[in-house]
Amino acid sequence: MSAETVIPVPAEWAARAKVDTARYAEMYRQSLGAPDAFWLEHGRRIDWIKPFTKVSNWSFDEADFGIKWFEDGVLNVSANCLDRHLESRGDDIAIIWEPDDPKAEPRRISYRELHAEVCRFANVLKAAGAKKGDRITIYLPMIPEAAFAMLACTRIGAIHSVVFGGFSPDSIAGRVQDCDSNIIITADEGLRGGRKVALKANVDVAVESCPSVKKVVVVRHTGGEVAMTAGRDFWYHEAAAGVSADCPPEPMGAEDPLFILYTSGSTGKPKGVLHTTGGYLVWASLTHELLFDYRRGEIYWCAADVGWVTGHSYIVYGPLANGATTLMYEGVPNWPTPSRIWEVVDRHQVNILYTAPTVLRSLMREGDGPVTSTSRKSLRLLGTVGEPINPEAWLWYHRVPGEGRCPIIDTWWQTETGAAMIAPFPGATDLKPGSATKPFFGVALEIVDADGKVLEGATEGNLVVTRSWPGQMRTVWGDHARFFQTYFSTYKGKYFTGDGCRRDADGYFWITGRVDDVINVSGHRMGTAEVESALVAHAKVAEAAVVGFPHDIKGQGIYAYVTLNAGEEPSDDLRSELVKWVRTEIGPIATPDTIQFSPGLPKTRSGKIMRRILRKIAEGDTSNLGDTTTLADPSVVDSLVANRAR
Ligand code: ATP
Ligand code: MG
């Protein structure tokens, strides 16, 4: 397998695509050459109550720092996602809901029904005292009510903060306190992989330390028993029965806050990323339509959770603004069997599937059988997001689930960027497995060295963005100084992504991982993603995480945590084989000093490996592992510490 494989745009894609190769080049040039003219045109893709006359107004410099897009425009996000579709496609399905239990009934909600649900939810919130500008925390499972609640907030101009339904009471409390929420929306229980999650009980504990919370709205989902505090808690279905299904959308300024979302916490204390109304919606909807080549009537499934930004932009706002049919799945991809994800594809005839490398690696582990036992004939495009996708997983995704006919759209972006920033256009960009390829319209990228020197041509360094784009975050909630400090102080006048990146001779971008994760062995800098990709390319390895640790001679040594495929046993022979393997795949400089076989890796709830913790374990500094509350399974850490390799 070569990382430099090129998969050309299939002829039928080039012929029917919304954006072909020539059009991409021309539009990209326009978007940077005359950005205000470009965004004047594309800003009109959404409905404005009062059209904007000013397009952009921003500076990344400390003296006049600020970011505004479409600033004098007035709009409402829920009206864009609902009302404007009623006449043309009111009976089209907006949301298909696939329950955790494969034997339970799916739900299909038309745009007309969704409109009524959202209005009712908005009226319930109003009756509970919610006003424009209030912060409302949403702690729900992956049920349609999560989308109703988000859209209801936007309808009345309240700012939502969605907290992933698997977080602990402490994580909820921290996020509620940070933005002073007055209302929490939750459910009795969630269901994931057949297991119940005590959502309401978690909220009860969290609220003890959250004096700002006045009301708790409880959606009945499993019917499980919960405690209700009189005067504070009420059932959603009871309140909804008494309100009207009509709620006029609140006119919002383009720069009024839309939502706060706390980042996944891979690198430290979560930040309250704030997105605003107009620019975000333009960015989410435009990227959704063009990168996924979305066409009316297609079934689109983003298998993320609404608790992280991918769910905001690509389950709810992007697709619904585009009048798409978006599938929401309550459960986990490999339950009750590793075929589940493909069974859901077949059941609902999904055309476009968007998931994460971590999911793909866990499915690859089980072999091709669980995939090939399903049809998947409906699929025509596959997407990925969240981490660098190693070429091995990319090629598997393309060859096995996609049967070689579906383009793989690898989208690089961040909570901070609102929606995709680097990604191939399916009808325009030749694919290279492992590369997110080329920037989206309006995205001006540079690669710089540690001192900020701009590196030209084929090179490797730190990835920065030199111009603002409509979907950019506007501040860290309550801490504007931290916003500037975190993103704009490292390289003057530029947005620093925190990610390392290589650009090849064809101008393709390859994210090498977070800059914090770069290791320096005897003066050679390398991204952890590269070593991990080499390990995962071995037939017996399912997943790998690589970190540096202090080494007397080399400065830093390489410590690799390796998870084996189902049925493989750890052994000293295999350890030597893997060391040899990496030496031949990359070179002697990348030789792992230590390999620790581990059945699991510490991952955030969004499936990302928390290398911060692995670094501490590798260094032998296990007394203070920092904030581990955002981990999916904190017990993994204990087992890693106990089995630390010396
Ligand atoms: P925190 O910022 O709190 O540490 P996080 O960075 O994991 O958390 P996200 O905003 O969800 O939170 O993730 C963005 C990061 O994920 C990017 O900066 C990048 O490191 C990685 N990433 C996302 N998509 C891709 C991709 N397609 N290829 C490579 N890396 C990706
Ligand atoms: Mg980040």
Short mmCIF file of N, CA, C and O in Angstrom, two decimals, residues 336-399:
data_model
loop_
_atom_site.label_atom_id
_atom_site.label_comp_id
_atom_site.label_asym_id
_atom_site.label_seq_id
_atom_site.Cartn_x
_atom_site.Cartn_y
_atom_site.Cartn_z
N PRO A 336 -26.40 -4.20 17.87
CA PRO A 336 -25.95 -5.42 18.58
C PRO A 336 -24.87 -6.22 17.83
O PRO A 336 -24.28 -7.10 18.44
N THR A 337 -24.61 -5.91 16.58
CA THR A 337 -23.55 -6.63 15.86
C THR A 337 -22.72 -5.62 15.08
O THR A 337 -23.16 -4.49 14.86
N PRO A 338 -21.54 -6.03 14.62
CA PRO A 338 -20.71 -5.11 13.82
C PRO A 338 -21.33 -4.79 12.46
O PRO A 338 -20.78 -3.99 11.72
N SER A 339 -22.46 -5.40 12.13
CA SER A 339 -23.14 -5.08 10.86
C SER A 339 -24.12 -3.93 10.99
O SER A 339 -24.68 -3.47 10.00
N ARG A 340 -24.37 -3.49 12.23
CA ARG A 340 -25.49 -2.58 12.44
C ARG A 340 -25.47 -1.36 11.54
O ARG A 340 -26.47 -0.98 10.93
N ILE A 341 -24.31 -0.73 11.43
CA ILE A 341 -24.25 0.51 10.65
C ILE A 341 -24.71 0.27 9.21
O ILE A 341 -25.44 1.05 8.62
N TRP A 342 -24.33 -0.88 8.66
CA TRP A 342 -24.67 -1.20 7.26
C TRP A 342 -26.12 -1.67 7.16
O TRP A 342 -26.77 -1.45 6.13
N GLU A 343 -26.62 -2.28 8.24
CA GLU A 343 -28.03 -2.66 8.25
C GLU A 343 -28.92 -1.41 8.26
O GLU A 343 -29.97 -1.38 7.61
N VAL A 344 -28.47 -0.40 8.98
CA VAL A 344 -29.23 0.86 9.00
C VAL A 344 -29.19 1.49 7.60
O VAL A 344 -30.20 2.00 7.10
N VAL A 345 -28.03 1.41 6.96
CA VAL A 345 -27.92 1.93 5.58
C VAL A 345 -28.94 1.23 4.69
O VAL A 345 -29.69 1.88 3.94
N ASP A 346 -29.03 -0.10 4.79
CA ASP A 346 -29.96 -0.84 3.94
C ASP A 346 -31.41 -0.56 4.30
O ASP A 346 -32.26 -0.37 3.43
N ARG A 347 -31.68 -0.51 5.59
CA ARG A 347 -33.06 -0.32 6.04
C ARG A 347 -33.64 0.99 5.52
O ARG A 347 -34.79 1.06 5.11
N HIS A 348 -32.82 2.04 5.56
CA HIS A 348 -33.33 3.36 5.16
C HIS A 348 -32.82 3.81 3.81
O HIS A 348 -33.04 4.94 3.41
N GLN A 349 -32.13 2.89 3.11
CA GLN A 349 -31.61 3.22 1.77
C GLN A 349 -30.80 4.52 1.79
O GLN A 349 -31.03 5.45 1.00
N VAL A 350 -29.82 4.53 2.70
CA VAL A 350 -28.97 5.70 2.86
C VAL A 350 -28.08 5.88 1.63
O VAL A 350 -27.47 4.94 1.15
N ASN A 351 -28.01 7.14 1.13
CA ASN A 351 -27.19 7.44 -0.04
C ASN A 351 -25.83 8.02 0.35
O ASN A 351 -24.84 7.84 -0.36
N ILE A 352 -25.82 8.77 1.45
CA ILE A 352 -24.60 9.45 1.87
C ILE A 352 -24.37 9.13 3.34
O ILE A 352 -25.26 9.32 4.16
N LEU A 353 -23.19 8.62 3.65
CA LEU A 353 -22.86 8.27 5.04
C LEU A 353 -21.62 9.03 5.46
O LEU A 353 -20.63 9.07 4.74
N TYR A 354 -21.67 9.61 6.66
CA TYR A 354 -20.57 10.45 7.15
C TYR A 354 -20.23 9.95 8.56
O TYR A 354 -21.07 9.99 9.45
N THR A 355 -19.03 9.42 8.76
CA THR A 355 -18.67 8.90 10.08
C THR A 355 -17.22 9.23 10.40
O THR A 355 -16.64 10.12 9.78
N ALA A 356 -16.63 8.56 11.38
CA ALA A 356 -15.32 8.95 11.89
C ALA A 356 -14.31 7.81 11.78
O ALA A 356 -14.70 6.64 11.82
N PRO A 357 -13.02 8.16 11.66
CA PRO A 357 -11.99 7.11 11.56
C PRO A 357 -12.04 6.11 12.72
O PRO A 357 -11.81 4.92 12.52
N THR A 358 -12.35 6.60 13.91
CA THR A 358 -12.37 5.70 15.07
C THR A 358 -13.43 4.60 14.88
O THR A 358 -13.22 3.45 15.21
N VAL A 359 -14.55 4.97 14.28
CA VAL A 359 -15.61 3.99 14.00
C VAL A 359 -15.11 3.00 12.95
O VAL A 359 -15.26 1.79 13.09
N LEU A 360 -14.48 3.53 11.92
CA LEU A 360 -14.02 2.66 10.83
C LEU A 360 -12.98 1.66 11.33
O LEU A 360 -13.01 0.48 11.00
N ARG A 361 -12.06 2.13 12.18
CA ARG A 361 -11.03 1.21 12.68
C ARG A 361 -11.65 0.12 13.54
O ARG A 361 -11.25 -1.04 13.48
N SER A 362 -12.66 0.51 14.33
CA SER A 362 -13.27 -0.52 15.18
C SER A 362 -14.04 -1.53 14.33
O SER A 362 -14.12 -2.71 14.69
N LEU A 363 -14.59 -1.10 13.19
CA LEU A 363 -15.31 -2.04 12.34
C LEU A 363 -14.35 -2.91 11.53
O LEU A 363 -14.58 -4.11 11.35
N MET A 364 -13.25 -2.31 11.10
CA MET A 364 -12.23 -3.05 10.34
C MET A 364 -11.70 -4.24 11.13
O MET A 364 -11.36 -5.28 10.59
N ARG A 365 -11.60 -4.00 12.44
CA ARG A 365 -11.12 -5.01 13.38
C ARG A 365 -11.88 -6.31 13.26
O ARG A 365 -11.37 -7.38 13.55
N GLU A 366 -13.16 -6.21 12.89
CA GLU A 366 -14.02 -7.39 12.84
C GLU A 366 -13.96 -8.08 11.49
O GLU A 366 -14.67 -9.05 11.25
N GLY A 367 -13.17 -7.56 10.57
CA GLY A 367 -13.06 -8.17 9.25
C GLY A 367 -14.14 -7.69 8.29
O GLY A 367 -14.99 -6.87 8.64
N ASP A 368 -14.12 -8.21 7.05
CA ASP A 368 -15.04 -7.73 6.01
C ASP A 368 -16.44 -8.36 6.11
O ASP A 368 -17.41 -7.79 5.60
N GLY A 369 -16.52 -9.55 6.74
CA GLY A 369 -17.77 -10.30 6.76
C GLY A 369 -18.99 -9.50 7.18
O GLY A 369 -20.01 -9.49 6.48
N PRO A 370 -18.92 -8.79 8.33
CA PRO A 370 -20.09 -8.04 8.78
C PRO A 370 -20.51 -6.95 7.80
O PRO A 370 -21.65 -6.48 7.84
N VAL A 371 -19.60 -6.53 6.92
CA VAL A 371 -19.96 -5.53 5.91
C VAL A 371 -20.55 -6.24 4.69
O VAL A 371 -21.65 -5.90 4.23
N THR A 372 -19.84 -7.25 4.19
CA THR A 372 -20.25 -7.85 2.91
C THR A 372 -21.54 -8.66 3.04
O THR A 372 -22.15 -8.99 2.03
N SER A 373 -21.96 -8.95 4.27
CA SER A 373 -23.24 -9.63 4.44
C SER A 373 -24.42 -8.68 4.20
O SER A 373 -25.57 -9.09 4.23
N THR A 374 -24.14 -7.40 3.99
CA THR A 374 -25.21 -6.43 3.73
C THR A 374 -25.14 -5.95 2.28
O THR A 374 -24.13 -6.16 1.61
N SER A 375 -26.21 -5.27 1.84
CA SER A 375 -26.25 -4.86 0.43
C SER A 375 -25.47 -3.56 0.15
O SER A 375 -24.56 -3.54 -0.66
N ARG A 376 -25.83 -2.49 0.82
CA ARG A 376 -25.23 -1.16 0.67
C ARG A 376 -25.33 -0.58 -0.74
O ARG A 376 -24.62 0.36 -1.08
N LYS A 377 -26.22 -1.11 -1.54
CA LYS A 377 -26.34 -0.64 -2.94
C LYS A 377 -26.75 0.83 -3.01
O LYS A 377 -26.46 1.51 -3.99
N SER A 378 -27.46 1.31 -1.99
CA SER A 378 -27.94 2.70 -2.03
C SER A 378 -26.80 3.72 -1.86
O SER A 378 -26.93 4.87 -2.27
N LEU A 379 -25.68 3.30 -1.27
CA LEU A 379 -24.62 4.27 -0.96
C LEU A 379 -23.99 4.83 -2.22
O LEU A 379 -23.69 4.09 -3.16
N ARG A 380 -23.78 6.16 -2.22
CA ARG A 380 -23.04 6.73 -3.35
C ARG A 380 -21.89 7.65 -2.93
O ARG A 380 -21.04 7.99 -3.71
N LEU A 381 -21.86 8.01 -1.64
CA LEU A 381 -20.77 8.87 -1.16
C LEU A 381 -20.52 8.57 0.31
O LEU A 381 -21.45 8.34 1.07
N LEU A 382 -19.24 8.57 0.71
CA LEU A 382 -18.87 8.29 2.09
C LEU A 382 -18.00 9.42 2.62
O LEU A 382 -17.10 9.89 1.91
N GLY A 383 -18.27 9.84 3.85
CA GLY A 383 -17.47 10.92 4.42
C GLY A 383 -16.81 10.51 5.72
O GLY A 383 -17.20 9.52 6.35
N THR A 384 -15.79 11.24 6.11
CA THR A 384 -15.12 10.99 7.39
C THR A 384 -14.67 12.31 8.02
O THR A 384 -14.36 13.28 7.32
N VAL A 385 -14.60 12.33 9.34
CA VAL A 385 -14.20 13.52 10.10
C VAL A 385 -13.77 13.14 11.50
O VAL A 385 -14.22 12.14 12.03
N GLY A 386 -12.91 13.96 12.08
CA GLY A 386 -12.62 13.83 13.51
C GLY A 386 -11.17 13.63 13.84
O GLY A 386 -10.69 14.10 14.86
N GLU A 387 -10.47 12.93 12.98
CA GLU A 387 -9.06 12.64 13.21
C GLU A 387 -8.45 12.42 11.84
O GLU A 387 -9.16 12.15 10.88
N PRO A 388 -7.11 12.45 11.77
CA PRO A 388 -6.51 12.04 10.51
C PRO A 388 -6.93 10.60 10.23
O PRO A 388 -6.93 9.77 11.14
N ILE A 389 -7.36 10.33 9.02
CA ILE A 389 -7.72 8.95 8.69
C ILE A 389 -6.48 8.29 8.09
O ILE A 389 -5.90 8.80 7.13
N ASN A 390 -6.07 7.19 8.69
CA ASN A 390 -4.88 6.54 8.16
C ASN A 390 -5.22 5.89 6.82
O ASN A 390 -6.33 5.40 6.64
N PRO A 391 -4.27 5.92 5.87
CA PRO A 391 -4.53 5.41 4.53
C PRO A 391 -5.13 4.00 4.54
O PRO A 391 -6.01 3.70 3.72
N GLU A 392 -4.69 3.17 5.49
CA GLU A 392 -5.22 1.81 5.58
C GLU A 392 -6.75 1.81 5.79
O GLU A 392 -7.48 1.10 5.12
N ALA A 393 -7.20 2.63 6.72
CA ALA A 393 -8.64 2.71 7.00
C ALA A 393 -9.39 3.36 5.82
O ALA A 393 -10.49 2.95 5.47
N TRP A 394 -8.77 4.35 5.23
CA TRP A 394 -9.36 5.03 4.06
C TRP A 394 -9.60 4.02 2.94
O TRP A 394 -10.70 3.94 2.37
N LEU A 395 -8.56 3.24 2.63
CA LEU A 395 -8.66 2.29 1.52
C LEU A 395 -9.69 1.21 1.81
O LEU A 395 -10.41 0.76 0.92
N TRP A 396 -9.76 0.81 3.08
CA TRP A 396 -10.75 -0.20 3.46
C TRP A 396 -12.16 0.36 3.27
O TRP A 396 -13.05 -0.29 2.72
N TYR A 397 -12.37 1.58 3.74
CA TYR A 397 -13.67 2.26 3.63
C TYR A 397 -14.08 2.33 2.15
O TYR A 397 -15.22 2.06 1.78
N HIS A 398 -13.12 2.67 1.32
CA HIS A 398 -13.38 2.82 -0.10
C HIS A 398 -13.67 1.47 -0.76
O HIS A 398 -14.63 1.32 -1.52
N ARG A 399 -12.87 0.48 -0.41
CA ARG A 399 -12.94 -0.82 -1.10
C ARG A 399 -14.07 -1.69 -0.60
O ARG A 399 -14.83 -2.26 -1.39
#
